[in-house]
Tab-separated table of C-alpha atoms and ligand atoms in Angstrom:
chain	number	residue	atom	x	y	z
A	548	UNK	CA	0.000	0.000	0.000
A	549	UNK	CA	3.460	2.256	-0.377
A	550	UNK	CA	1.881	4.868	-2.986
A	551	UNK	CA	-1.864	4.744	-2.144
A	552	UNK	CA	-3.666	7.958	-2.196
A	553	UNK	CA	-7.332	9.276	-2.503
A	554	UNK	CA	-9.050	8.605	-5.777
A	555	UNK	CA	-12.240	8.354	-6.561
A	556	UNK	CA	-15.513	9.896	-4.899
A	557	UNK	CA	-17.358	6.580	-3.313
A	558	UNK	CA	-19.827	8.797	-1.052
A	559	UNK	CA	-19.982	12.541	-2.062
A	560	UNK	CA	-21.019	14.946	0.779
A	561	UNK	CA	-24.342	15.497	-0.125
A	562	UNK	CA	-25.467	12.054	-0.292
A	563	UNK	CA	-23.864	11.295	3.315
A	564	UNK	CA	-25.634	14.958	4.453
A	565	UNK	CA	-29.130	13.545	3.250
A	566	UNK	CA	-28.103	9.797	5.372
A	567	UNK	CA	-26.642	11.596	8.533
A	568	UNK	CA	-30.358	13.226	8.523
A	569	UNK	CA	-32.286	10.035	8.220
A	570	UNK	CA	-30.538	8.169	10.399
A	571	UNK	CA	-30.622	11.188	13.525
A	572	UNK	CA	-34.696	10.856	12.403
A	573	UNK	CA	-34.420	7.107	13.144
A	574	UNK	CA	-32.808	7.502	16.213
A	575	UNK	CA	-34.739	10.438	17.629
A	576	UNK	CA	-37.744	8.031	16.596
A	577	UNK	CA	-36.404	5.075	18.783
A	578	UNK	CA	-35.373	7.704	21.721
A	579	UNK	CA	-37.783	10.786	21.909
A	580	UNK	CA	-36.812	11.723	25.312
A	581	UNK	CA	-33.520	12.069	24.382
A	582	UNK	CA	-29.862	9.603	24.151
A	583	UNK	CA	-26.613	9.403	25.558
A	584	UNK	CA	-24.114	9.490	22.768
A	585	UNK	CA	-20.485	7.578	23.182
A	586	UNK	CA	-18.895	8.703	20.339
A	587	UNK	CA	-15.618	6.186	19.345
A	588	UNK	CA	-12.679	7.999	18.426
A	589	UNK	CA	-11.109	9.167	16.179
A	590	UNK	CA	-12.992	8.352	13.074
A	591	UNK	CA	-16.567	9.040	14.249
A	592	UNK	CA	-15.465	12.426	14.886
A	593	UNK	CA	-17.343	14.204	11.971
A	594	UNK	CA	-20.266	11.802	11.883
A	595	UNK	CA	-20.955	12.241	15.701
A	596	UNK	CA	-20.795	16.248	14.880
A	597	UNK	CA	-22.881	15.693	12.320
A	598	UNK	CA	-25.630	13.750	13.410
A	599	UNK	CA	-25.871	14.978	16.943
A	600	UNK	CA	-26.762	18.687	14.728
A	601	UNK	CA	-29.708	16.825	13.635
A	602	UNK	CA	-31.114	15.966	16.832
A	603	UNK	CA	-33.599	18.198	18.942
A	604	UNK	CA	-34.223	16.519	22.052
A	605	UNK	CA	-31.782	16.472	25.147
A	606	UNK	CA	-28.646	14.523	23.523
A	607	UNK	CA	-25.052	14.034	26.041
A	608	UNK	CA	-22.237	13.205	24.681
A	609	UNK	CA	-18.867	11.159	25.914
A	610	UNK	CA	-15.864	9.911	23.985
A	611	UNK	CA	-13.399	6.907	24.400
A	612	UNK	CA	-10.893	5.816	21.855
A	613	UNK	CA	-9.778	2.822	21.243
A	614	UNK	CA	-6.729	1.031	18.837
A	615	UNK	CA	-7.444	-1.727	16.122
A	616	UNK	CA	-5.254	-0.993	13.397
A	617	UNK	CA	-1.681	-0.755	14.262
A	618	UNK	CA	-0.476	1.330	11.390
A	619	UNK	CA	-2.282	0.799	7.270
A	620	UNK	CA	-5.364	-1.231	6.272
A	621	UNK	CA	-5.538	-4.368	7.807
A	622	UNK	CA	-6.803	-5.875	11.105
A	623	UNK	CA	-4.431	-6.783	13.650
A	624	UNK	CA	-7.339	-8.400	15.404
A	625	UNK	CA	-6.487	-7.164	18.714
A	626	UNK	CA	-8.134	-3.961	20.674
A	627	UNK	CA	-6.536	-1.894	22.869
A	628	UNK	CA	-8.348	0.989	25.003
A	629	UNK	CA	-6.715	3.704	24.991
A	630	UNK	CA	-9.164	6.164	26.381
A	631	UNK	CA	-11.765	5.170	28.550
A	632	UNK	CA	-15.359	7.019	29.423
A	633	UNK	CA	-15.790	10.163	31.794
A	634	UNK	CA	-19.130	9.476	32.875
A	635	UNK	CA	-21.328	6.541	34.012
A	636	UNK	CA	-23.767	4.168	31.411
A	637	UNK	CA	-25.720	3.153	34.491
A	638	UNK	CA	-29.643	3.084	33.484
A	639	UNK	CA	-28.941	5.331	30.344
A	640	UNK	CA	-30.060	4.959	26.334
A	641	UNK	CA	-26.814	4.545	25.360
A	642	UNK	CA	-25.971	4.935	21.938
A	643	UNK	CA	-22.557	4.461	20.299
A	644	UNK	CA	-21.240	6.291	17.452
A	645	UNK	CA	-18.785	4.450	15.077
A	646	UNK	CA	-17.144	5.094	11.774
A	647	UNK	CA	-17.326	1.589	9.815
A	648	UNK	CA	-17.858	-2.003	10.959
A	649	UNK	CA	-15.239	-4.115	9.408
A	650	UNK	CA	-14.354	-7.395	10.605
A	651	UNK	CA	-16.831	-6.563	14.100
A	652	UNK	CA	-14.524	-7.230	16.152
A	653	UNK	CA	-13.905	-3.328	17.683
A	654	UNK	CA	-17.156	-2.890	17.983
A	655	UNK	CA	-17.854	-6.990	19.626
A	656	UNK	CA	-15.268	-5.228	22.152
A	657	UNK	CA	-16.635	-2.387	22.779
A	658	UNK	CA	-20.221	-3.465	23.429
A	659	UNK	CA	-19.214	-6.470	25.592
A	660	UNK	CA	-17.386	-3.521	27.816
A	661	UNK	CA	-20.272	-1.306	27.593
A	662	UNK	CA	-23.005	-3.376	28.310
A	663	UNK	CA	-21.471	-4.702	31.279
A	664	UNK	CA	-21.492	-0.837	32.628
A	665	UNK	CA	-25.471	-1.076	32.869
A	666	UNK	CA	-26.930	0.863	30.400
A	667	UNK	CA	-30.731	1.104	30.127
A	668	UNK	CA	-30.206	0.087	26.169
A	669	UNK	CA	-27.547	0.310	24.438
A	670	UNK	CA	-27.273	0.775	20.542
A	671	UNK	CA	-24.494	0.944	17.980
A	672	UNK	CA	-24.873	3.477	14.855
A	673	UNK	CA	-22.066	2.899	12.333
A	674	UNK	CA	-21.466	5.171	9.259
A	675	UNK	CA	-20.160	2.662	6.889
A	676	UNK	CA	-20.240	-1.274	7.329
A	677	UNK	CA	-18.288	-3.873	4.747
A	678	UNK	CA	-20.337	-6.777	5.947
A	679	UNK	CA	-17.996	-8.864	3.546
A	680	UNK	CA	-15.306	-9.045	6.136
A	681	UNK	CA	-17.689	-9.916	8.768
A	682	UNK	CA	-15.384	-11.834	11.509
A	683	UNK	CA	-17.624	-11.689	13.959
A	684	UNK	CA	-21.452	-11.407	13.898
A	685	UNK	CA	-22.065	-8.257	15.845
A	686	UNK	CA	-25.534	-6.125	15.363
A	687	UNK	CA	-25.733	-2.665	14.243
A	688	UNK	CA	-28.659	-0.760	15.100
A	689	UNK	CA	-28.358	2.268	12.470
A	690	UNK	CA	-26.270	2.009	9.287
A	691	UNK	CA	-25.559	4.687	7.184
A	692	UNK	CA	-24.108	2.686	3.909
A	693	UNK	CA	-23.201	-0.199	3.087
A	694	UNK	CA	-20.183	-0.401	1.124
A	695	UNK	CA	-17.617	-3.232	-0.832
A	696	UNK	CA	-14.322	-4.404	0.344
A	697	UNK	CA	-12.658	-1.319	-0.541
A	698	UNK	CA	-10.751	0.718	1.391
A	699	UNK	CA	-12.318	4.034	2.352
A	700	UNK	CA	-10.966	7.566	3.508
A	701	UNK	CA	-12.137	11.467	4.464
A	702	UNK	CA	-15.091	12.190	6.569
A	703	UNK	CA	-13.703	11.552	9.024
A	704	UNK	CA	-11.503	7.762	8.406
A	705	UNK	CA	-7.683	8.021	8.073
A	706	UNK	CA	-5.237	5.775	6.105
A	707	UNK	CA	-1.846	6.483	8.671
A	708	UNK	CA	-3.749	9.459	10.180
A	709	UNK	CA	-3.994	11.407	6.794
A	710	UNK	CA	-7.281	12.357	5.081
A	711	UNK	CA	-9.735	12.209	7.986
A	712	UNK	CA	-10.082	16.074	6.764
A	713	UNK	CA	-11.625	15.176	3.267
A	714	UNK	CA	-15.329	16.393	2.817
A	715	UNK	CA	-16.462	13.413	0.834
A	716	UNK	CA	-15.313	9.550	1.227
A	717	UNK	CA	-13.074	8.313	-1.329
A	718	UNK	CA	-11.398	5.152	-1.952
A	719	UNK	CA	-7.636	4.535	-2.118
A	720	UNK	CA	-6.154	3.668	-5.384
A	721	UNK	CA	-2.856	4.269	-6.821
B	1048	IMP	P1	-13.049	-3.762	12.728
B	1048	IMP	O1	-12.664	-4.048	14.139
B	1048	IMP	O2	-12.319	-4.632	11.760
B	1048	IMP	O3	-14.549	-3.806	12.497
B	1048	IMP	O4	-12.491	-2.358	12.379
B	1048	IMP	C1	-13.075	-1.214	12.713
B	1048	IMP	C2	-12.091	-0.081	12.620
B	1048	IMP	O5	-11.134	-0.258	11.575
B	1048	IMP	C3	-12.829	1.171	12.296
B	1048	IMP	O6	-13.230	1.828	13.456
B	1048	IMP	C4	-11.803	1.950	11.501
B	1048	IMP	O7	-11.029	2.719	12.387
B	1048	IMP	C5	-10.931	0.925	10.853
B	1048	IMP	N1	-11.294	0.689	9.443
B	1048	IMP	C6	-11.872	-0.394	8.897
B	1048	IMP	N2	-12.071	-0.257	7.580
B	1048	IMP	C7	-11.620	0.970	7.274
B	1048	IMP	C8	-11.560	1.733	6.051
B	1048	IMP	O8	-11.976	1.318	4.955
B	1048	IMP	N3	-11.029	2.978	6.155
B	1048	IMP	C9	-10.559	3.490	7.320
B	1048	IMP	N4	-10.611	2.832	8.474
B	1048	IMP	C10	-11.116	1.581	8.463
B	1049	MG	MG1	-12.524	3.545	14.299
């Protein structure tokens, strides 16, 4: 992957602007007196900003961050976290905020944590899911798109921490 770089337009911005709207519908739908939001860092960054725009009712937000991919575009398998929650899930609507599902397993890790914190519910929204490299069978509440086994950048998703920046998402090509 030496001399990989954005290419073409898989998602442009309008077409994730008109998702990002459904989806905080959907959820706002589900949760009408309001959610907590756990937003997964760093690639949910511009989603979570995004979608929590969308939503009227009372909406709090917390952050953690957590380490799957070492360094490039495949899976070490492993998951590390390397920033945990300020605030308690204890009898809360929980809902977590997520870039892409991949393989599952980030996400099988982070509910399995979660849910033994005590939330009221807890929920998973994920921007993007490649259910073709399912590892593990995890369930995702609200997906924005799903996409092939390509590998995806900008709004928010890096390749080695560049083009998180990008307004649209693209796929790498050479
Ligand atoms: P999983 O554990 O394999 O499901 O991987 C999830 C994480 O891998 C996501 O939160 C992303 O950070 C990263 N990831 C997976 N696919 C892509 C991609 O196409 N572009 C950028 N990051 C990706
Ligand atoms: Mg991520």
């Amino acid at each position: 992957m030496a001399d990989l770089r954005p290419t073409d337009v898989l998602i442009s911005r309008d077409k994730i602007q008109t998702r990002v709207r459904e989806l905080a519908a959907e959820i706002q739908r589900d949760f009408p007196d309001g959610i907590h939001v756990v937003c997964v860092l760093k690639g949910a960054f511009i989603f979570l900003s995004d979608l929590v725009r969308q939503m009227k009712g009372p909406v709090s937000l917390d952050f953690m961050a957590v380490s799957s991919y070492a360094k490039g575009t495949t899976s070490s398998g492993e998951v590390r976290l390397m920033k945990d929650l300020d605030s308690s899930l204890d009898g809360r609507d929980v809902v977590i905020v997520e870039d892409i599902v991949d393989t599952g397993l980030t996400l099988t890790y982070l509910q399995e944590i979660l849910r033994a914190r005590n939330p009221k519910t807890l929920r998973t929204a994920c921007l993007l899911s490649k259910p073709s490299r399912r590892q593990v069978d995890v369930k995702v509440e609200y997906i924005g798109f799903t996409i092939e086994d390509r590998f995806v950048v900008g709004y928010g998703l890096d390749y080695a921490e560049q083009y998180r920046n990008l307004p649209d998402i693209a796929v790498m090509g050479s």
